[in-house]
Coordinates of C-alpha atoms and ligand atoms in Angstrom, one line a residue:
X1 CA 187.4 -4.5 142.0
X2 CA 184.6 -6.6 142.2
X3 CA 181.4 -5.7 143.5
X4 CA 181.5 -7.7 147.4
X5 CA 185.4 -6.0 147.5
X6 CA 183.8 -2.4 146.8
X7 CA 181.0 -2.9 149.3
X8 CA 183.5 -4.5 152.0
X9 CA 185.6 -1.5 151.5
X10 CA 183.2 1.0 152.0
X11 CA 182.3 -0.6 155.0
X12 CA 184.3 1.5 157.4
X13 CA 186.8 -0.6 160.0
X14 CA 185.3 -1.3 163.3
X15 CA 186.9 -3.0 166.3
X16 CA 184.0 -4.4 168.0
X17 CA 186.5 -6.2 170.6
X18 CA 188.7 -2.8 171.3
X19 CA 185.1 -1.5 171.8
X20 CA 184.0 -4.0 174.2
X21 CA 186.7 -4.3 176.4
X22 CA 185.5 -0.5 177.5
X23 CA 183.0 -1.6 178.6
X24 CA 183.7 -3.3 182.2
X25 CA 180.3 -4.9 182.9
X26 CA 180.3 -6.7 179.6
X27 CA 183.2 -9.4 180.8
X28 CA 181.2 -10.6 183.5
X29 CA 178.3 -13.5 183.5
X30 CA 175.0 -14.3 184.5
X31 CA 173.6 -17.7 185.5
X32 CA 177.0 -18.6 184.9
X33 CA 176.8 -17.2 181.0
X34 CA 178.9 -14.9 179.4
X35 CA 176.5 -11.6 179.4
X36 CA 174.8 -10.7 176.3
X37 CA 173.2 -7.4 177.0
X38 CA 170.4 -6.4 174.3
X39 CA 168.5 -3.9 175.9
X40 CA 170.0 -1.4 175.1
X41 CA 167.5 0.9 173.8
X42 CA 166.4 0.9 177.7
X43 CA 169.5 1.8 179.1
X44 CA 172.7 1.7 177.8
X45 CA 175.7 0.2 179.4
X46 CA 178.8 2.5 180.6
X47 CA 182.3 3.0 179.6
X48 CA 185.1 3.2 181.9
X49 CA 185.6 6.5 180.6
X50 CA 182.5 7.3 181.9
X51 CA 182.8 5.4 185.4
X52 CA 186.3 7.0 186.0
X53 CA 184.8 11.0 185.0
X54 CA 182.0 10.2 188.0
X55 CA 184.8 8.9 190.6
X56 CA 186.8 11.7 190.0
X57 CA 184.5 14.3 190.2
X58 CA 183.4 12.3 193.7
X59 CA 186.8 12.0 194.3
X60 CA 188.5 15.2 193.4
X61 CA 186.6 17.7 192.0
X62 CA 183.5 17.8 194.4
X63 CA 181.4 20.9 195.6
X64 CA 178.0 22.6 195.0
X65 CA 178.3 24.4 191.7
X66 CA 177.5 28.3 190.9
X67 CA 178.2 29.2 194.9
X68 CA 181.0 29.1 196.5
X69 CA 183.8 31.4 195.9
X70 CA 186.1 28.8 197.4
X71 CA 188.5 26.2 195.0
X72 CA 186.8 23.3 194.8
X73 CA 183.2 25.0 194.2
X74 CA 184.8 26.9 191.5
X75 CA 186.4 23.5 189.3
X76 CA 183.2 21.8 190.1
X77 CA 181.4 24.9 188.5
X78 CA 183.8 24.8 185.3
X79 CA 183.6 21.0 184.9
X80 CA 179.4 21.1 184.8
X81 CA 179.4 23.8 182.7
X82 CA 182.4 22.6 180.6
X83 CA 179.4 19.5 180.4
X84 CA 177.2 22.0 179.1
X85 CA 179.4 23.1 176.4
X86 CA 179.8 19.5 175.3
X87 CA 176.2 19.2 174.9
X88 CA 175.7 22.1 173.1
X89 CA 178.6 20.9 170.5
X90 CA 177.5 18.1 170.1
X91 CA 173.9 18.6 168.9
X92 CA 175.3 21.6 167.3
X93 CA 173.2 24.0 169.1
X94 CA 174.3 27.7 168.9
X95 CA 174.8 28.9 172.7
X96 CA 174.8 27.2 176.0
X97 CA 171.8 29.4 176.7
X98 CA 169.9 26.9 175.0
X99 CA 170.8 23.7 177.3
X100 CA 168.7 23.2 180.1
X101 CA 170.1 19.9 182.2
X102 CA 167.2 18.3 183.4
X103 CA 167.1 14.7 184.9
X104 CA 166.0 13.1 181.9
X105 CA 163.9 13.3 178.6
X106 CA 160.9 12.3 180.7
X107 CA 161.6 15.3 182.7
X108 CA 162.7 17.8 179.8
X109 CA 159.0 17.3 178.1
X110 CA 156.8 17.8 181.0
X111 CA 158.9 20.6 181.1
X112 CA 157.9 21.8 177.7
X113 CA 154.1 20.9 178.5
X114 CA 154.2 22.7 181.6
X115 CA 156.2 26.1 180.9
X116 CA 155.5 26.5 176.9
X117 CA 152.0 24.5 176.9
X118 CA 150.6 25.9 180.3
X119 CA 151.3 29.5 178.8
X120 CA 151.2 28.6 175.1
X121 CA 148.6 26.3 174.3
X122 CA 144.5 27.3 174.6
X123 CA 141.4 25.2 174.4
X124 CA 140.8 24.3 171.3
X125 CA 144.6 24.2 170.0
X126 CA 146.2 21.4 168.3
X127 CA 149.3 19.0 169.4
X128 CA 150.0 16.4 166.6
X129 CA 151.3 13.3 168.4
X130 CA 152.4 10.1 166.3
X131 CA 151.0 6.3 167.2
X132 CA 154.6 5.5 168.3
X133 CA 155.2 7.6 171.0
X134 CA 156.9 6.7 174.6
X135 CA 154.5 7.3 177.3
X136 CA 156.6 10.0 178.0
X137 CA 155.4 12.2 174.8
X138 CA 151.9 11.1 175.5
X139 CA 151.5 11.7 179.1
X140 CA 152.5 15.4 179.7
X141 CA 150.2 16.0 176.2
X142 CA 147.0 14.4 178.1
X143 CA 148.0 16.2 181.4
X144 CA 148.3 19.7 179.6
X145 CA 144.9 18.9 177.6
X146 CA 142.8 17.9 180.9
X147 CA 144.3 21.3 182.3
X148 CA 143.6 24.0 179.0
X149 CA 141.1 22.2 177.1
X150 CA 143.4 21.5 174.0
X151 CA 143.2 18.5 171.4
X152 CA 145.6 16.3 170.6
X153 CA 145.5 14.6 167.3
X154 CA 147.7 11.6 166.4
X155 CA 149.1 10.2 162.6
X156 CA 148.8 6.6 162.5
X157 CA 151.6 4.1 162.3
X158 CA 151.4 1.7 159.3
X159 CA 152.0 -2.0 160.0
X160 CA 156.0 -1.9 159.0
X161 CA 156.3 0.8 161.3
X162 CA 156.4 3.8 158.7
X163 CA 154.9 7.1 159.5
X164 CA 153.5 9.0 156.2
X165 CA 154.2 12.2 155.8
X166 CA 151.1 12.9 154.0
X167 CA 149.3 11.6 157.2
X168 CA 151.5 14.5 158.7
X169 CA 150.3 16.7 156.1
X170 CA 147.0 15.6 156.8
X171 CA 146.8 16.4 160.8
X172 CA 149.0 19.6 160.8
X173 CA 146.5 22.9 160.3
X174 CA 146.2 26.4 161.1
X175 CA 144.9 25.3 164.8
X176 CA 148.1 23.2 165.5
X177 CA 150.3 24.9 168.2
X178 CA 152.6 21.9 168.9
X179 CA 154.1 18.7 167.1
X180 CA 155.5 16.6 169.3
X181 CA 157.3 13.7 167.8
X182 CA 160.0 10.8 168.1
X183 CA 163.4 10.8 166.4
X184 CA 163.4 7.3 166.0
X185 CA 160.9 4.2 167.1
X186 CA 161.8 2.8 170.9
X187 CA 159.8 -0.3 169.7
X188 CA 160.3 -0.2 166.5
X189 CA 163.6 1.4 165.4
X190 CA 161.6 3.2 162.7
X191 CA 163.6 6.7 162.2
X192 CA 161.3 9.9 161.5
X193 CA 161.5 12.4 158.8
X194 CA 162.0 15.3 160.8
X195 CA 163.2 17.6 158.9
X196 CA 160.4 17.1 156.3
X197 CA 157.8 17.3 159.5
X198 CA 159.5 20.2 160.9
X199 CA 158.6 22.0 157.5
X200 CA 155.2 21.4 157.8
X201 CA 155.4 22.2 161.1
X202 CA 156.0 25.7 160.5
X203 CA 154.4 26.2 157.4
X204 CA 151.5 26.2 159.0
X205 CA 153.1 28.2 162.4
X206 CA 153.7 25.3 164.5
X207 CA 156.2 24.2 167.2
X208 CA 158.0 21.3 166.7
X209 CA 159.2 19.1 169.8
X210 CA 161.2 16.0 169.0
X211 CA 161.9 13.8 171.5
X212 CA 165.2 12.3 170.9
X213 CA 166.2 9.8 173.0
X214 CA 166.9 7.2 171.0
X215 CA 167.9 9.3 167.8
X216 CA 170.6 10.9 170.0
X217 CA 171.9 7.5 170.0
X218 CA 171.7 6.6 166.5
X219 CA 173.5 8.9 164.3
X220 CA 175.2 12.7 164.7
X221 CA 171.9 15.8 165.6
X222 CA 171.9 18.6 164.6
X223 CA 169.4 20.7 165.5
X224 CA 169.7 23.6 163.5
X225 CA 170.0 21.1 160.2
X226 CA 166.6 20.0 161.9
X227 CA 165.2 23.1 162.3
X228 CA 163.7 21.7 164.9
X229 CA 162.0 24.0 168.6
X230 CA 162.7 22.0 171.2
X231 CA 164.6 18.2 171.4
X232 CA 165.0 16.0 174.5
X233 CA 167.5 13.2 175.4
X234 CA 168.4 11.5 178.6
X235 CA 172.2 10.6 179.1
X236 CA 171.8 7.1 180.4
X237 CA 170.8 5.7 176.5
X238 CA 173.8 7.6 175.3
X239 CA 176.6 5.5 177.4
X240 CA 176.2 8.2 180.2
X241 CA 174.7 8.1 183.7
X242 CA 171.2 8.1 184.8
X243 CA 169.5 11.3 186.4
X244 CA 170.8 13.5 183.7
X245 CA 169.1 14.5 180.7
X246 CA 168.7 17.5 178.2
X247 CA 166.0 19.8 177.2
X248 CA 167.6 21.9 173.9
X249 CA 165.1 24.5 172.9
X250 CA 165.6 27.8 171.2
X251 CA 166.6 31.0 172.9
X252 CA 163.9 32.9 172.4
X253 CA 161.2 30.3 173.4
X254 CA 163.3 29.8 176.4
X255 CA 163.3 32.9 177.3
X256 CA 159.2 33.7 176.5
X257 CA 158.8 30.7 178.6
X258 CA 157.8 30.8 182.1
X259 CA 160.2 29.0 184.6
X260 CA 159.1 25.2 185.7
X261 CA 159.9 25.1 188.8
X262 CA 161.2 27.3 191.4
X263 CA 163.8 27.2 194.1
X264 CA 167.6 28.5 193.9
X265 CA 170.0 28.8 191.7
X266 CA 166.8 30.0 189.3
X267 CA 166.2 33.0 190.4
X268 CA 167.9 36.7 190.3
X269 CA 166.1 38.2 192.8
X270 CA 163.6 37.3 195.6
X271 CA 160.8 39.4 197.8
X272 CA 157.9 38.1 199.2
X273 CA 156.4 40.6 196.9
X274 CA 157.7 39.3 193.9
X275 CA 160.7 37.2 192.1
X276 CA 162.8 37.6 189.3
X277 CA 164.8 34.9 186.9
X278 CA 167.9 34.1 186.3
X279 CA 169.1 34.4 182.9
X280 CA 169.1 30.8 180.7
X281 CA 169.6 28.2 181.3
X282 CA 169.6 28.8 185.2
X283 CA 166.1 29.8 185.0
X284 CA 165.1 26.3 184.3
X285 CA 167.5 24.7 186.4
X286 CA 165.8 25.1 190.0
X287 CA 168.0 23.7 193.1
X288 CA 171.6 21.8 193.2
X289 CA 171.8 20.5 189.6
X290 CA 172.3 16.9 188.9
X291 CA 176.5 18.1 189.1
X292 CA 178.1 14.5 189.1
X293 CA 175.8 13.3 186.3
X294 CA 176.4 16.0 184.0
X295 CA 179.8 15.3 184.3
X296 CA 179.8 11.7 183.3
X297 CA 177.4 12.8 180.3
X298 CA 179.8 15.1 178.9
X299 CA 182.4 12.1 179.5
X300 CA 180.0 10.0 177.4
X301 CA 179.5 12.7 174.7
X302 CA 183.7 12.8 174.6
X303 CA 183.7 9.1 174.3
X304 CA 181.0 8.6 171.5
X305 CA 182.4 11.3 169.6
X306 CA 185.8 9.8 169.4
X307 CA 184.3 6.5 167.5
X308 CA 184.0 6.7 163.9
X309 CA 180.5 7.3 164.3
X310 CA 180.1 6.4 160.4
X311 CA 181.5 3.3 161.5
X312 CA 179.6 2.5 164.6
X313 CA 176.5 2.9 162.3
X314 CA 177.7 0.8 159.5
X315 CA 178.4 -2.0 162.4
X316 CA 174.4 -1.4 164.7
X317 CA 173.1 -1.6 161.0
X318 CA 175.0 -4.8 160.2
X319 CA 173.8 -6.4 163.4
X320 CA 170.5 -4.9 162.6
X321 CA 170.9 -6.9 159.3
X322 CA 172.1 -9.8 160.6
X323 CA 168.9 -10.1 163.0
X324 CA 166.3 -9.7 161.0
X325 CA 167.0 -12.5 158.7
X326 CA 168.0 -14.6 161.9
X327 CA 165.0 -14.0 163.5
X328 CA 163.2 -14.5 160.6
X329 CA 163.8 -18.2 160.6
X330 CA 162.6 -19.3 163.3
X331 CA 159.4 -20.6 162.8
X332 CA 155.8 -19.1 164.6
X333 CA 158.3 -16.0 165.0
X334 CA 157.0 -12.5 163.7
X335 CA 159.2 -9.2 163.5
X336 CA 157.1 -6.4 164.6
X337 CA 158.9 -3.5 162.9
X338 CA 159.9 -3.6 159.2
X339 CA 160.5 0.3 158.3
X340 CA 163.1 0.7 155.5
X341 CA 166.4 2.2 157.1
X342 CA 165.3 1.7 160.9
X343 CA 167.7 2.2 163.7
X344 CA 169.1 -1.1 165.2
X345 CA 166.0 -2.1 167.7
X346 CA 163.8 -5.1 166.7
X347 CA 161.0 -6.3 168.4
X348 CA 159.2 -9.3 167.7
X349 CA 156.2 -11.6 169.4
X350 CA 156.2 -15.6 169.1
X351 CA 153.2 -17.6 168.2
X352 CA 152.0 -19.2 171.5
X353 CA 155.0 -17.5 174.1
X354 CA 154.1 -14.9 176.2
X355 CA 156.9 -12.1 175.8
X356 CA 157.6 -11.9 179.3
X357 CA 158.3 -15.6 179.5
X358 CA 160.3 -15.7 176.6
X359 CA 162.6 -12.7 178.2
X360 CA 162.4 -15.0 181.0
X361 CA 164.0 -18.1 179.3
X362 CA 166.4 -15.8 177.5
X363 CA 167.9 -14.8 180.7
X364 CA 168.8 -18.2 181.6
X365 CA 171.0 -18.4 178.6
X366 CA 172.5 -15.0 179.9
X367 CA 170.8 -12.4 177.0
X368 CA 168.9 -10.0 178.4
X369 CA 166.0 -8.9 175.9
X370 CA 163.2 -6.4 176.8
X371 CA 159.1 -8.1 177.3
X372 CA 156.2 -5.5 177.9
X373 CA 154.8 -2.7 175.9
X374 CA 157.5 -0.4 175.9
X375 CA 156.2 2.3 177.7
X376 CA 154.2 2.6 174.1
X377 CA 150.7 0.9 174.8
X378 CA 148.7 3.0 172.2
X379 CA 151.5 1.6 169.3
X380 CA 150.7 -2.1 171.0
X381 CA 147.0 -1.4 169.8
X382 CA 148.2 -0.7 166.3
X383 CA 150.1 -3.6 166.6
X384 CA 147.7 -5.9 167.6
X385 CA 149.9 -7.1 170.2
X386 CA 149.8 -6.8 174.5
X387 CA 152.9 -7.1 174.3
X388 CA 157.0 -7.7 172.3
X389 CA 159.8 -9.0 173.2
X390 CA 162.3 -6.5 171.8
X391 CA 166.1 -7.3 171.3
X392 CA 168.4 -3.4 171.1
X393 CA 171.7 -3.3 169.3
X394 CA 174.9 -1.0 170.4
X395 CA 178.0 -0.4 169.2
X396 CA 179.2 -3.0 171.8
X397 CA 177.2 -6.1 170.5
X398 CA 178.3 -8.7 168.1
X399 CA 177.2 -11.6 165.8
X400 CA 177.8 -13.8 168.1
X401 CA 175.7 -12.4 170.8
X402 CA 173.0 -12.2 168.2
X403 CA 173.9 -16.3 167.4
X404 CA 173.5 -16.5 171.4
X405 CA 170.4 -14.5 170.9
X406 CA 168.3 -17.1 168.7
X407 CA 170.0 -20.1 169.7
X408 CA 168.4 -19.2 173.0
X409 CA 164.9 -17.8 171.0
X410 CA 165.0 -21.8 169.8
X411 CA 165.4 -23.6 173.3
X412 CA 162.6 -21.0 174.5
X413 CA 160.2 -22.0 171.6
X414 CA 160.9 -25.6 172.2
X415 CA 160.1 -24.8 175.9
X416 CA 156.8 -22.7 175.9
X417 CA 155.5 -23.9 173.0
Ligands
LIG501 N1 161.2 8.6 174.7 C1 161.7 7.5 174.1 C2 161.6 7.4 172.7 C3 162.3 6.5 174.9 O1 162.7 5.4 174.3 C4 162.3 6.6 176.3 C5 162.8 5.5 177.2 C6 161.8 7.8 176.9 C7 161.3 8.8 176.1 C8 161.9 8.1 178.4 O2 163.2 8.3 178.7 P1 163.6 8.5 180.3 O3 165.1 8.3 180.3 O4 163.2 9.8 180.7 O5 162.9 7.4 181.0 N2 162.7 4.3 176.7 C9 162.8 3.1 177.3 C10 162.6 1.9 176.7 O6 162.5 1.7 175.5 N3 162.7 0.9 177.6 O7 162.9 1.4 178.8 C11 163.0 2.8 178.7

């Protein structure tokens, strides 16, 4: 067998069409172009699978959950928390106890700032951040640190997009409480060594938080291989609705934790001299539960975990691939990005074209690219850049659409600059 044959045939099969034709929205057009959806990393798009779970439960299935003693309140209890049991398979967690639904990563951190940090974290304690971080693992830090006094340290970013873990090394001490880190890059695809940080983590008797909602996407979790505290996803990047999202954490920091908000369904008892909790994970879930949404992420999680995930990897990184030496040609173009083994997100910035009117011009052509910071202004800093344009790859994409992608990167060069 010669070399090319071995590599082709350890390449496993992947239908990219059988995979697309899921996927309703992709068949239409937009300024009267077939769509070529790149954004991805932002939101994903949904299966039909996932459409039909939500229609049915709306259609079918629909009641307040954890009330009623009546029929439909009962299946619409065992369908959410038949969701629950999806999650917790699917990262591998080891009891449902441990999945808190809340209404999206965003939500599941300030969650961990609030309850752990608030009754946690003291002035003069240490949360190691990364450069890279979303807003959303910034925000809730800077919140918590106005409120107990704490410090927040942060490893720098290296221009590829790497993260050292000596720099790791470096900023975790005996005063860190918390690291709070992303899986993988949402600007810059660069994928973390987690398990390596989560060691240093608790060598030195630190928490580690990841926040997952673009490594959820990328390859199989575990978060007991991890060995990770806490780790946060929102469904909508993992082919499932919007307005659900998870908060994993261990049991027994879930249950040292105070609650995060209250209202029903979270408590056991109530007096106006006093309440008492719910056992987990009601006790974090306060009021009528996102039901609906649950139930079209646990229809996601059944539809990503029938792929060949191996395979749907082998084909993001082949697109990935693909891209970057695309891309690359185009002249006055610069990839912003570079890490060895990134997840399938690439960002770039074009000499004289602002990124916002490059996405612009893009969505004439019918591609629809990302322009702005990211949510990640502190990374655009280290990047020199206001701004990227940033092109995100899923298992729906194709060559062609990448093709589509810089044909139309070439008309908007010849236009703006
Ligand atoms: N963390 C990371 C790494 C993200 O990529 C995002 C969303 C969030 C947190 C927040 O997720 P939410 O669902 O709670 O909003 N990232 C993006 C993005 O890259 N473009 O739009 C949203």
């Amino acid at each position: 067998m010669t070399a090319a044959a071995r590599r082709l045939s350890s390449v496993p099969a992947f239908d990219v069409d059988a995979i697309r034709a899921d996927f309703p929205i992709l068949a239409r057009q937009v300024h009267g172009k077939p769509l070529v959806y790149l954004d991805s990393a932002a939101s994903a798009q949904k299966p039909r699978a996932v459409i039909e779970a939500i229609t049915r439960a709306y259609t079918d299935d629909y009641a307040n959950v954890h009330r009623g003693a009546y029929y439909l309140s009962e299946t619409s209890t065992v369908a959410y928390e038949a969701a629950r049991e999806k999650v917790r398979a699917f990262i591998n967690a080891s009891s449902t106890a441990e999945i808190v639904f809340t209404k999206g990563a965003t939500e599941a951190i300030n969650l961990i700032a609030a309850s752990y940090g608030r009754a946690f974290i003291k002035a003069g304690d240490e949360i190691v951040l990364t450069a890279l971080e979303h807003h959303s693992n910034i925000v809730p830090w800077d919140l918590l640190r106005t409120a107990t006094g704490c410090v927040i340290r942060v490893v720098p970013v290296a221009a590829d997009g790497t993260v050292a873990l000596s720099d790791f090394a470096a900023s975790i001490g005996p005063r860190t409480k918390l690291v709070a880190v992303a899986h993988v890059s949402n600007v810059l695809g660069t994928i973390l060594p987690i398990r390596a940080i989560a060691d240093l983590a608790h060598a030195a008797g630190a928490k580690i938080l990841i926040d997952g909602c673009q490594g959820i996407v990328h390859a199989p979790v575990d978060v007991r291989a991890l060995d990770c505290d806490f780790y946060a996803f929102s469904g909508h990047k993992l082919y499932g609705p919007t307005g659900i999202g998870v908060l994993w954490a261990r049991e027994a920091l879930l249950d040292a934790m105070p609650p995060y908000q209250g209202g029903g369904d979270m408590i056991e008892t109530v007096a106006f001299s006093g309440c008492t909790w719910a056992p987990l994970p009601a006790k974090f879930e306060a009021g009528t539960p996102p039901i609906v949404q649950a139930i079209g992420l646990g229809a996601a999680i059944d539809y990503v975990t029938a792929q060949d995930r191996d395979a749907v990897r082998a084909h993001e990184e082949r697109l990935l691939a693909y891209a970057t030496a695309q891309l690359g040609q185009i002249p006055g173009l610069r990839l912003i990005g570079t890490a060895p083994g990134k997840a399938a997100v690439q960002s770039f910035v074009m000499d004289g074209a602002h990124p916002h009117d490059i996405a612009t011009v893009l969505d004439r052509s019918g591609v629809c690219v990302r322009a702005g910071h990211h949510c990640a202004q502190p990374l655009m800093e280290v990047m020199g850049v206001p701004a990227t344009a940033r092109a995100s790859f899923a298992m729906y994409n194709t060559i062609t659409e990448v093709d589509a992608l810089v044909t139309a990167l070439i008309k908007a060069r010849e236009l703006l600059t």
